[in-house]
Every structure is written in structure tokens, then in C-alpha cells.
CSV table of C-alpha atoms (C1' of nucleotides) in Angstrom, one decimal:
chain,number,residue,atom,x,y,z
Y,157,MET,CA,129.4,-33.4,-121.2
Y,158,ALA,CA,126.0,-31.8,-121.5
Y,159,PRO,CA,125.9,-28.6,-123.5
Y,160,SER,CA,125.8,-25.7,-121.1
Y,161,ALA,CA,122.9,-24.2,-123.1
Y,162,ALA,CA,120.4,-26.2,-121.1
Y,163,ALA,CA,122.2,-25.9,-117.8
Y,164,PRO,CA,120.3,-24.2,-115.1
Y,165,ALA,CA,121.8,-20.8,-114.1
Y,166,ARG,CA,125.0,-21.4,-112.2
Y,167,HIS,CA,126.2,-18.9,-109.7
Y,168,LEU,CA,127.6,-15.9,-111.5
Y,169,PRO,CA,131.3,-15.5,-111.3
Y,170,SER,CA,132.4,-12.4,-109.4
Y,171,THR,CA,135.2,-10.2,-110.6
Y,172,ARG,CA,138.5,-11.7,-109.9
Y,173,ARG,CA,140.4,-10.4,-107.0
Y,174,GLY,CA,142.6,-7.6,-108.1
Y,175,ALA,CA,141.1,-7.5,-111.5
Y,176,PRO,CA,139.4,-4.3,-112.6
Y,177,PRO,CA,135.6,-4.2,-112.4
Y,178,LEU,CA,133.7,-4.7,-115.6
Y,179,GLN,CA,130.0,-4.2,-115.0
Y,180,ARG,CA,128.9,-0.8,-116.4
Y,181,ILE,CA,129.8,-0.4,-120.0
Y,182,ALA,CA,129.2,2.7,-122.1
Y,183,VAL,CA,129.6,2.6,-125.9
Y,184,ILE,CA,129.9,6.0,-127.6
Y,185,ILE,CA,128.5,6.3,-131.1
Y,186,SER,CA,128.2,9.4,-133.2
Y,187,ASP,CA,127.3,10.3,-136.8
Y,188,GLY,CA,129.0,8.1,-139.3
Y,189,VAL,CA,129.3,5.2,-136.8
Y,190,ALA,CA,130.4,1.8,-138.2
Y,191,PRO,CA,127.5,-0.6,-137.4
Y,192,PHE,CA,129.7,-3.7,-137.3
Y,193,GLU,CA,132.1,-2.4,-134.7
Y,194,PHE,CA,129.2,-0.9,-132.7
Y,195,SER,CA,127.4,-4.2,-132.7
Y,196,ILE,CA,130.5,-6.0,-131.4
Y,197,ALA,CA,129.9,-4.2,-128.1
Y,198,CYS,CA,126.2,-5.0,-128.2
Y,199,GLU,CA,126.9,-8.7,-128.9
Y,200,VAL,CA,129.5,-9.1,-126.2
Y,201,PHE,CA,128.1,-6.9,-123.5
Y,202,GLY,CA,124.5,-6.4,-124.4
Y,203,ILE,CA,123.1,-9.9,-124.2
Y,204,ASP,CA,122.0,-11.6,-121.0
Y,205,ARG,CA,124.2,-14.7,-120.8
Y,206,THR,CA,123.7,-15.3,-117.2
Y,207,ALA,CA,122.4,-18.8,-118.0
Y,208,ASP,CA,125.9,-19.6,-119.3
Y,209,GLY,CA,127.6,-18.4,-116.2
Y,210,VAL,CA,128.4,-15.0,-117.6
Y,211,PRO,CA,127.8,-12.0,-115.3
Y,212,ARG,CA,125.2,-9.5,-116.2
Y,213,PHE,CA,126.5,-6.3,-117.8
Y,214,ASN,CA,125.0,-2.9,-117.9
Y,215,LEU,CA,125.3,-1.6,-121.4
Y,216,ASP,CA,124.5,2.0,-122.3
Y,217,ILE,CA,124.4,3.3,-125.8
Y,218,CYS,CA,125.5,6.9,-125.7
Y,219,ALA,CA,125.7,9.6,-128.2
Y,220,PRO,CA,126.6,13.3,-127.9
Y,221,GLN,CA,122.8,13.9,-128.1
Y,222,PRO,CA,120.3,11.2,-127.4
Y,223,GLY,CA,118.3,10.3,-130.5
Y,224,PRO,CA,119.1,9.2,-134.0
Y,225,VAL,CA,122.6,8.7,-135.1
Y,226,ARG,CA,123.3,8.3,-138.8
Y,227,SER,CA,125.4,5.2,-139.4
Y,228,SER,CA,128.0,4.9,-142.1
Y,229,ILE,CA,125.7,2.6,-144.0
Y,230,GLY,CA,122.9,5.2,-144.1
Y,231,PHE,CA,120.4,3.9,-141.6
Y,232,ASP,CA,119.9,5.5,-138.2
Y,233,ILE,CA,120.6,4.1,-134.8
Y,234,ILE,CA,118.6,5.6,-132.0
Y,235,ALA,CA,120.8,6.3,-129.0
Y,236,PRO,CA,118.8,6.2,-125.8
Y,237,SER,CA,121.3,8.2,-123.8
Y,238,GLY,CA,123.5,11.2,-124.0
Y,239,LEU,CA,127.0,11.1,-122.6
Y,240,GLU,CA,126.0,11.0,-119.0
Y,241,PRO,CA,126.4,7.2,-118.5
Y,242,VAL,CA,130.0,7.6,-119.5
Y,243,GLU,CA,130.7,9.3,-116.2
Y,244,HIS,CA,129.9,6.1,-114.3
Y,245,ALA,CA,131.2,3.4,-116.7
Y,246,ASP,CA,133.9,0.9,-115.8
Y,247,LEU,CA,134.6,0.6,-119.5
Y,248,VAL,CA,134.0,3.2,-122.2
Y,249,ILE,CA,134.0,1.8,-125.7
Y,250,VAL,CA,134.4,4.1,-128.7
Y,251,ALA,CA,133.0,3.0,-132.0
Y,252,PRO,CA,134.8,4.2,-135.1
Y,253,VAL,CA,133.1,6.6,-137.6
Y,254,THR,CA,133.5,6.8,-141.4
Y,255,ASN,CA,136.0,9.5,-141.3
Y,256,SER,CA,137.8,8.8,-138.0
Y,257,ALA,CA,141.1,8.9,-139.8
Y,258,ASP,CA,140.5,12.2,-141.6
Y,259,PRO,CA,142.7,14.9,-140.0
Y,260,GLU,CA,139.9,17.4,-140.6
Y,261,TYR,CA,137.5,15.3,-138.5
Y,262,ARG,CA,136.5,17.0,-135.2
Y,263,LEU,CA,135.1,15.0,-132.3
Y,264,PRO,CA,131.5,15.9,-131.4
Y,265,PRO,CA,131.4,18.3,-128.5
Y,266,GLY,CA,131.8,16.7,-125.1
Y,267,VAL,CA,133.3,13.5,-126.2
Y,268,ALA,CA,136.9,14.4,-125.6
Y,269,GLU,CA,136.2,15.8,-122.2
Y,270,ALA,CA,134.1,12.8,-121.2
Y,271,LEU,CA,136.9,10.4,-122.2
Y,272,GLN,CA,139.5,12.4,-120.3
Y,273,ARG,CA,137.4,12.4,-117.2
Y,274,ALA,CA,136.8,8.7,-117.5
Y,275,VAL,CA,140.6,8.0,-117.6
Y,276,ALA,CA,141.2,10.4,-114.7
Y,277,ARG,CA,138.6,8.5,-112.8
Y,278,GLY,CA,140.3,5.2,-113.4
Y,279,ALA,CA,137.9,3.8,-115.9
Y,280,ARG,CA,139.1,1.9,-119.0
Y,281,ILE,CA,138.7,3.0,-122.6
Y,282,ALA,CA,138.5,0.8,-125.6
Y,283,GLY,CA,138.6,1.9,-129.2
Y,284,PHE,CA,137.9,-0.4,-132.1
Y,285,CYS,CA,139.6,-0.2,-135.4
Y,286,SER,CA,140.0,3.4,-136.6
Y,287,ALA,CA,138.5,4.7,-133.3
Y,288,SER,CA,142.1,4.9,-132.2
Y,289,PHE,CA,142.2,8.2,-134.1
Y,290,LEU,CA,139.3,9.4,-132.0
Y,291,LEU,CA,141.1,8.4,-128.8
Y,292,ALA,CA,144.2,10.1,-130.0
Y,293,ARG,CA,142.2,13.2,-130.9
Y,294,ALA,CA,140.8,13.2,-127.4
Y,295,GLY,CA,144.3,13.2,-126.0
Y,296,VAL,CA,144.0,10.0,-124.1
Y,297,LEU,CA,146.6,8.2,-126.2
Y,298,ASP,CA,149.5,10.5,-125.7
Y,299,GLY,CA,152.6,8.6,-124.8
Y,300,ARG,CA,150.8,5.3,-125.0
Y,301,CYS,CA,150.9,2.3,-127.3
Y,302,ALA,CA,148.0,1.5,-129.5
Y,303,THR,CA,147.0,-0.3,-132.7
Y,304,THR,CA,144.5,0.3,-135.4
Y,305,HIS,CA,143.4,-1.1,-138.7
Y,306,TRP,CA,146.5,-2.0,-140.7
Y,307,MET,CA,145.4,0.3,-143.5
Y,308,TYR,CA,145.6,3.2,-141.1
Y,309,ALA,CA,148.7,2.3,-139.1
Y,310,ASP,CA,151.0,4.6,-140.9
Y,311,LEU,CA,148.5,7.4,-141.0
Y,312,LEU,CA,148.0,7.2,-137.2
Y,313,ARG,CA,151.8,7.3,-136.7
Y,314,GLU,CA,152.1,10.3,-138.9
Y,315,GLN,CA,149.3,12.3,-137.4
Y,316,TYR,CA,150.2,11.4,-133.8
Y,317,PRO,CA,153.9,11.0,-133.4
Y,318,GLN,CA,153.4,10.9,-129.6
Y,319,VAL,CA,151.5,7.6,-130.0
Y,320,CYS,CA,153.5,4.4,-130.3
Y,321,VAL,CA,151.7,2.4,-133.0
Y,322,GLU,CA,151.9,-1.3,-132.9
Y,323,PRO,CA,151.0,-2.9,-136.2
Y,324,ASP,CA,150.5,-6.7,-136.6
Y,325,VAL,CA,148.6,-7.4,-133.4
Y,326,LEU,CA,145.0,-7.9,-132.9
Y,327,TYR,CA,144.8,-5.6,-129.9
Y,328,VAL,CA,147.0,-3.5,-127.6
Y,329,GLU,CA,146.6,-3.0,-123.9
Y,330,ASP,CA,148.5,-0.1,-122.4
Y,331,GLY,CA,147.4,0.9,-118.9
Y,332,PRO,CA,143.7,1.8,-119.1
Y,333,ILE,CA,143.7,2.2,-122.9
Y,334,PHE,CA,142.7,-0.7,-125.1
Y,335,THR,CA,142.8,-0.5,-128.9
Y,336,SER,CA,142.1,-3.2,-131.5
Y,337,ALA,CA,143.1,-3.7,-135.1
Y,338,GLY,CA,140.7,-4.0,-138.1
Y,339,THR,CA,137.0,-4.6,-137.6
Y,340,ALA,CA,136.7,-8.1,-136.3
Y,341,ALA,CA,139.6,-7.8,-133.9
Y,342,GLY,CA,137.2,-5.8,-131.7
Y,343,ILE,CA,135.8,-9.2,-130.8
Y,344,ASP,CA,139.2,-10.4,-129.7
Y,345,LEU,CA,139.7,-7.2,-127.7
Y,346,CYS,CA,136.3,-7.6,-125.9
Y,347,LEU,CA,137.1,-11.2,-125.0
Y,348,HIS,CA,140.5,-10.1,-123.7
Y,349,LEU,CA,138.8,-7.5,-121.5
Y,350,VAL,CA,136.4,-10.1,-120.2
Y,351,ARG,CA,139.2,-12.6,-119.6
Y,352,ARG,CA,141.1,-10.0,-117.7
Y,353,SER,CA,138.2,-9.3,-115.3
Y,354,PHE,CA,136.5,-12.7,-115.0
Y,355,GLY,CA,139.0,-15.3,-116.2
Y,356,PRO,CA,139.1,-17.5,-119.2
Y,357,GLU,CA,136.0,-19.6,-118.4
Y,358,VAL,CA,133.7,-16.6,-118.8
Y,359,ALA,CA,135.5,-15.4,-121.9
Y,360,ASN,CA,135.3,-18.9,-123.4
Y,361,ALA,CA,131.6,-19.1,-122.6
Y,362,ILE,CA,130.9,-15.9,-124.5
Y,363,ALA,CA,133.2,-17.0,-127.4
Y,364,ARG,CA,131.4,-20.3,-127.6
Y,365,ARG,CA,128.0,-18.7,-127.9
Y,366,MET,CA,129.3,-16.3,-130.5
Y,367,VAL,CA,131.0,-19.2,-132.3
Y,368,VAL,CA,134.4,-17.5,-132.5
Y,369,PRO,CA,137.7,-18.9,-131.3
Y,370,PRO,CA,138.3,-18.1,-127.7
Y,371,HIS,CA,141.7,-16.8,-128.4
Y,372,ARG,CA,143.3,-15.9,-131.7
Y,373,GLU,CA,146.9,-15.1,-132.1
Y,374,GLY,CA,147.8,-12.2,-134.2
Y,375,GLY,CA,151.0,-11.8,-136.2
Y,376,GLN,CA,152.8,-12.0,-132.9
Y,377,SER,CA,151.3,-12.7,-129.6
Y,378,GLN,CA,149.1,-9.8,-128.6
Y,379,PHE,CA,150.8,-6.7,-127.3
Y,380,VAL,CA,150.0,-6.2,-123.6
Y,381,LYS,CA,152.0,-3.6,-122.0
Y,382,THR,CA,151.8,-4.2,-118.3
Y,383,PRO,CA,154.1,-2.2,-116.0
Y,384,VAL,CA,153.4,-4.7,-113.3
Y,385,ALA,CA,152.6,-8.1,-114.6
Y,386,VAL,CA,149.1,-8.6,-113.4
Y,387,ARG,CA,148.6,-12.0,-114.7
Y,388,PRO,CA,151.4,-13.1,-117.0
Y,389,ALA,CA,148.7,-15.2,-118.6
Y,390,GLU,CA,151.4,-17.0,-120.6
Y,391,THR,CA,153.4,-18.8,-118.1
Y,392,LEU,CA,152.3,-21.9,-119.8
Y,393,ALA,CA,152.8,-20.7,-123.4
Y,394,PRO,CA,156.1,-22.5,-123.9
Y,395,LEU,CA,154.6,-25.7,-122.6
Y,396,LEU,CA,151.7,-25.3,-124.9
Y,397,ASP,CA,154.0,-24.9,-127.9
Y,398,TRP,CA,156.1,-27.8,-126.7
Y,399,ALA,CA,153.0,-30.0,-126.6
Y,400,ILE,CA,151.7,-28.8,-130.0
Y,401,GLU,CA,155.0,-30.0,-131.5
Y,402,ARG,CA,154.4,-33.4,-130.1
Y,403,LEU,CA,150.7,-34.1,-130.6
Y,404,HIS,CA,151.6,-37.4,-132.2
Y,405,GLU,CA,153.2,-38.6,-129.1
Y,406,ASP,CA,151.6,-39.8,-125.9
Y,407,LEU,CA,150.8,-36.8,-123.8
Y,408,PRO,CA,149.4,-37.8,-120.4
Y,409,VAL,CA,148.9,-35.1,-117.9
Y,410,VAL,CA,151.9,-36.3,-115.8
Y,411,ARG,CA,154.2,-35.8,-118.7
Y,412,LEU,CA,153.0,-32.3,-119.3
Y,413,ALA,CA,153.2,-31.5,-115.6
Y,414,LYS,CA,156.8,-32.8,-115.5
Y,415,GLN,CA,157.7,-30.8,-118.6
Y,416,ALA,CA,156.3,-27.7,-116.8
Y,417,SER,CA,158.1,-28.8,-113.7
Y,418,MET,CA,155.0,-28.7,-111.5
Y,419,SER,CA,153.2,-31.2,-109.5
Y,420,PRO,CA,150.2,-32.6,-111.5
Y,421,ARG,CA,147.8,-31.0,-109.2
Y,422,THR,CA,149.2,-27.5,-109.4
Y,423,PHE,CA,149.7,-28.0,-113.1
Y,424,ALA,CA,146.1,-28.8,-113.6
Y,425,ARG,CA,145.0,-25.9,-111.6
Y,426,ARG,CA,147.3,-23.4,-113.3
Y,427,PHE,CA,146.2,-24.8,-116.6
Y,428,GLN,CA,142.6,-24.3,-115.8
Y,429,ASP,CA,143.4,-20.7,-114.7
Y,430,GLU,CA,145.2,-19.7,-117.8
Y,431,THR,CA,143.5,-21.7,-120.4
Y,432,GLY,CA,140.0,-22.3,-119.1
Y,433,THR,CA,140.1,-26.0,-119.8
Y,434,SER,CA,141.8,-29.0,-118.4
Y,435,PRO,CA,145.0,-30.3,-119.8
Y,436,HIS,CA,143.6,-33.5,-121.3
Y,437,THR,CA,140.7,-31.7,-122.9
Y,438,TRP,CA,143.0,-29.1,-124.3
Y,439,VAL,CA,145.2,-31.8,-125.9
Y,440,LEU,CA,142.1,-33.4,-127.3
Y,441,VAL,CA,141.0,-30.2,-128.9
Y,442,GLN,CA,144.5,-29.6,-130.4
Y,443,ARG,CA,144.5,-33.1,-131.8
Y,444,VAL,CA,141.1,-32.8,-133.4
Y,445,THR,CA,142.2,-29.4,-134.8
Y,446,LEU,CA,145.3,-31.0,-136.3
Y,447,ALA,CA,143.3,-33.8,-137.7
Y,448,GLU,CA,141.0,-31.3,-139.3
Y,449,ARG,CA,143.9,-29.7,-141.1
Y,450,LEU,CA,145.3,-33.0,-142.3
Y,451,LEU,CA,141.9,-34.0,-143.5
Y,452,GLU,CA,141.7,-30.8,-145.5
Y,453,SER,CA,145.2,-30.8,-146.9
Y,454,SER,CA,146.1,-34.4,-147.4
Y,455,ASP,CA,144.4,-37.6,-148.7
Y,456,ALA,CA,146.1,-39.8,-146.1
Y,457,PRO,CA,143.9,-42.6,-144.8
Y,458,ILE,CA,142.1,-42.0,-141.6
Y,459,GLU,CA,144.3,-44.5,-139.9
Y,460,GLU,CA,147.4,-42.5,-140.7
Y,461,ILE,CA,145.9,-39.2,-139.7
Y,462,ALA,CA,144.8,-40.7,-136.4
Y,463,SER,CA,148.3,-41.8,-135.6
Y,464,ARG,CA,149.8,-38.6,-136.7
Y,465,CYS,CA,147.5,-36.8,-134.4
Y,466,GLY,CA,148.3,-39.0,-131.4
Y,467,PHE,CA,145.0,-40.9,-131.4
Y,468,GLY,CA,145.6,-44.6,-130.5
Y,469,SER,CA,143.3,-45.7,-133.3
Y,470,ALA,CA,141.1,-44.5,-136.1
Y,471,THR,CA,138.2,-45.3,-133.8
Y,472,MET,CA,139.4,-42.9,-131.3
Y,473,LEU,CA,139.8,-40.2,-133.8
Y,474,ARG,CA,136.3,-40.7,-135.1
Y,475,HIS,CA,134.9,-40.7,-131.6
Y,476,HIS,CA,136.4,-37.4,-130.6
Y,477,PHE,CA,136.0,-35.8,-134.0
Y,478,THR,CA,132.3,-36.4,-134.1
Y,479,LYS,CA,131.9,-35.3,-130.6
Y,480,LEU,CA,133.7,-32.0,-131.1
Y,481,ARG,CA,132.8,-31.2,-134.7
Y,482,GLY,CA,129.5,-32.9,-135.2
Y,483,THR,CA,130.5,-34.8,-138.3
Y,484,THR,CA,132.6,-37.8,-139.1
Y,485,PRO,CA,136.1,-37.2,-140.4
Y,486,THR,CA,135.2,-38.7,-143.8
Y,487,ALA,CA,132.2,-36.5,-144.2
Y,488,TYR,CA,134.2,-33.5,-143.1
Y,489,ARG,CA,136.9,-34.2,-145.7
Y,490,ARG,CA,134.3,-34.7,-148.4
Y,491,THR,CA,132.7,-31.3,-147.8
Y,492,PHE,CA,136.2,-29.8,-148.1
Y,493,THR,CA,137.2,-31.8,-151.2
Y,494,CYS,CA,134.1,-31.1,-153.2
Y,495,SER,CA,134.4,-27.6,-154.6
Y,496,VAL,CA,130.7,-27.6,-155.3
Y,497,PRO,CA,129.0,-29.9,-152.8
Y,498,ASP,CA,125.6,-31.1,-153.9
Y,499,ILE,CA,124.5,-31.6,-150.4
Y,500,LEU,CA,124.9,-29.4,-147.4
Y,501,PRO,CA,127.2,-30.7,-144.7
Y,502,PRO,CA,125.2,-33.0,-142.4
Y,503,ARG,CA,123.8,-31.4,-139.3
Y,504,PRO,CA,123.9,-33.3,-136.1
Y,505,GLY,CA,120.7,-35.3,-135.7
Y,506,THR,CA,119.5,-35.0,-139.2
Y,507,HIS,CA,121.3,-37.1,-141.8
Y,508,ARG,CA,123.7,-38.5,-139.4
Y,509,SER,CA,122.8,-42.2,-139.6
Y,510,HIS,CA,122.5,-42.0,-143.3
Y,511,GLU,CA,126.0,-40.4,-143.5
Y,512,LEU,CA,127.5,-43.0,-141.4
Y,513,THR,CA,126.1,-45.8,-143.4
Y,514,ALA,CA,127.2,-44.1,-146.6
Y,515,ALA,CA,130.7,-43.5,-145.2
Y,516,GLY,CA,131.3,-46.8,-143.7
M,128,DA,C1',128.2,-52.4,-128.3
M,129,DT,C1',129.6,-53.4,-123.9
M,130,DA,C1',132.7,-54.2,-120.1
M,131,DA,C1',136.8,-53.6,-117.6
M,132,DA,C1',141.0,-51.1,-116.8
M,133,DA,C1',143.3,-46.8,-116.9
M,134,DT,C1',143.3,-41.8,-116.6
M,135,DA,C1',141.8,-37.5,-115.7
M,136,DC,C1',139.3,-34.3,-112.8
M,137,DC,C1',138.1,-31.8,-108.8
M,138,DG,C1',136.9,-30.8,-103.9
M,139,DC,C1',138.9,-31.1,-99.6
M,140,DC,C1',142.5,-30.4,-96.4
M,141,DA,C1',146.9,-30.2,-94.2
M,142,DA,C1',151.2,-28.1,-94.9
M,143,DT,C1',154.0,-24.6,-96.5
Z,7,DC,C1',146.6,-14.1,-91.5
Z,8,DT,C1',146.1,-15.1,-96.5
Z,9,DA,C1',147.6,-17.4,-100.5
Z,10,DT,C1',149.5,-21.2,-102.7
Z,11,DT,C1',150.8,-25.9,-103.0
Z,12,DG,C1',150.3,-30.7,-103.7
Z,13,DG,C1',148.5,-35.2,-101.8
Z,14,DC,C1',144.2,-38.1,-101.3
Z,15,DG,C1',140.1,-40.2,-102.6
Z,16,DG,C1',135.7,-40.4,-105.1
Z,17,DT,C1',133.6,-39.7,-109.4
Z,18,DA,C1',133.6,-39.0,-114.4
Z,19,DT,C1',135.7,-39.7,-118.6
Z,20,DT,C1',138.6,-42.0,-121.8
Z,21,DT,C1',140.9,-46.0,-123.7
Z,22,DT,C1',141.4,-50.6,-124.8
DNA sequence: ATAAAATACCGCCAAT
DNA sequence: CTATTGGCGGTATTTT
């Protein structure tokens, strides 16, 4: 499998049939804006990843007034636009500000109205972290479910009894309103939005480039309130759990298909649809992940780890481990065992041959 | 390290 | 008529 980095531009995926459009994105920042959350939007939607098969997005950085916006850290961000682009955006992202949760805080003029119009128009709104307070203040959260940073969950509930607050999830989708929990969960939310509109392949491509897991599970599975199940993305969830329980066994595709009571062909297709990978590749990734955990937490010999992870032999484990992780199992374990490693973990193509010789 | 056998994957297409 | 299914066969990848 050649890394897609070098791949020539593939044809860009179009929005899935029936899925909401996601092309024009407006992010609203205002004084006190948290740079990290703001930059999540920039990272996901502001970078041209068309070479990786990701569609081109149009990202507008909007502030109540164009010009400098003082960030919570003290430096300024220059917003090129006022709130006008919000009127045409498919998705409006609201970045949190230092005192979002302060009951005294007032939204800058125009923001609440712009958000209300966006909802009325059928656009989607996303708020990261404590931006949920801003959405609530704008009145677009009334009667809806939302989440926020766990530190603020109670406060949100108190201030806005009309909002149903879901703690313990990374993000909540309720109709057109999307909210995410603490800081980094904004990434999960963005990937969810992309997955919704363009499917898992595109979301995974972005995740891969950002070097984040394509799909994290929160305390419970993410809370997605869908009146009409658009894509019950988790038809396969029980099967996935079933398989993870049995990674040490033989798991050929036919067996998985039978367990899911589908024909192998349909199974593979559905799997691709929901997961973004093929069944066998998925199993492989799970096995390597399990091996990783065992390498970290036990001192069992590689042979044993291999068989506990369902690899036919230690050779097989090594083969896939190096392919997926860029290091040998032994080297990986060593960097985890040494509390103060005196060498950096080997990088592919540098100390590799030396490492192999030393390890074996 | 290589070769041979076995599986998996995916486009195509006819049949629901 | 469209959407989905699942069999077939060639190619790619994995396993031994």
C-alpha cells in the first residue's frame, strides 16, 4: 500500500446523497477567543487536502468587526471578515471565549441574530467546548441536547434549564446543532461532521494527516439524536465488539459475514461504508493495537503475544507491526519499558537496520 | 528471502 | 425507475 501522500490527486468525493452539504464554513471568533479551539476549525477545514481525496472547503474567519481580535492568550488574531459570510455558510462554527460561561457575559452585537438566521435557513451550527454557552445565549439551544466541557456541565444546566445537557460524551448532535466537550473533542466533532457529509474515507483521510484516531469513543458512544435515523452508522457495532472479543481466534471474512448474517459481498460493502476500511484490514489494525497494549503491559514473549492477538506466528506479528507502526515489537516495548530512554525511538529508514540487528 | 497456495478485495452485472 | 444485493472473476495482498 503506497502512502497516499504521494498519490496523484484523485477525483474529489462529492457530498453523499441525502447528506447535508459541507462546503462553506464560517468560524466566528470574538474577543477572548481560545486559540486552540479556533485552530481546530482551521486545521480541519482550512487546509487544502485535495491531494488526499478530501474536498476543498471554503473557510471564512469571521468576527463581529473585521480586524484584530484579542485571544485569551493575549496575542491578536486578525479576522479578515465580519459576520457576512455567516449568511451563506453551510456550517457555522463558534469558538469559545475566556468567559463564555460567565452569566454576565454578553454576546457581541449581531452574533445571536446571525446564528438564529443560520438555523432558520437550514445551516448547521457547531460549538466547541464552552461555546455551548454562547449558543445557548443566542437562543439556538432551547429544547435541544448539548454537551460542553465537563467542568462546565453543571453550570450550563443551571443557567439554561431548557437545554438538555449530556455529560460524558465527546460530542452531541441534535438536529442542526452540534456541540463538543472539552477542548480536543472539537476535533472529534469536526471529524463527525465530515463523516456525516462525505463518509468515513474522507474523515479518515483527514484524521490520518492530523495523526489523530479516526474515531474515539467517549464515556458512552457519542450521543447522536436523530429523529429519523439518517445513517445508523452503528449497524455493525455489535459485530465489531464481537470480533474484538475474539481477536485471538481465526477471523476470516466469511466468518464475520456469517456472524453479521450477510453475504460476504454485502458485508464487505457495508463494512467499507460504515468503517472506511475493509474487514480484514480492520482486524489487522485491531490485532496490532492489542499487541501494542500487551507489549506495554506484560513481559510475555513475542511468540505468546502473537498467538494471543491471533497472529499465526511471531513472524506475522512482526511483519504487520512494523508495517503499521514503523518499529519492531521489541523496539516498541523497549521504548515503553525504559522510563528514561537514552535513545529516541527509531524512525523509519534511519536506525532501522541497526535496531533489527540489535534486537534479533 | 522466495515461491506457492490461500484469502481478501473490488468492479461489474444480473437479479431482486 | 432507483437502490440494494450478492455472485463472478481478475488482481492484490496475506499466509505458509
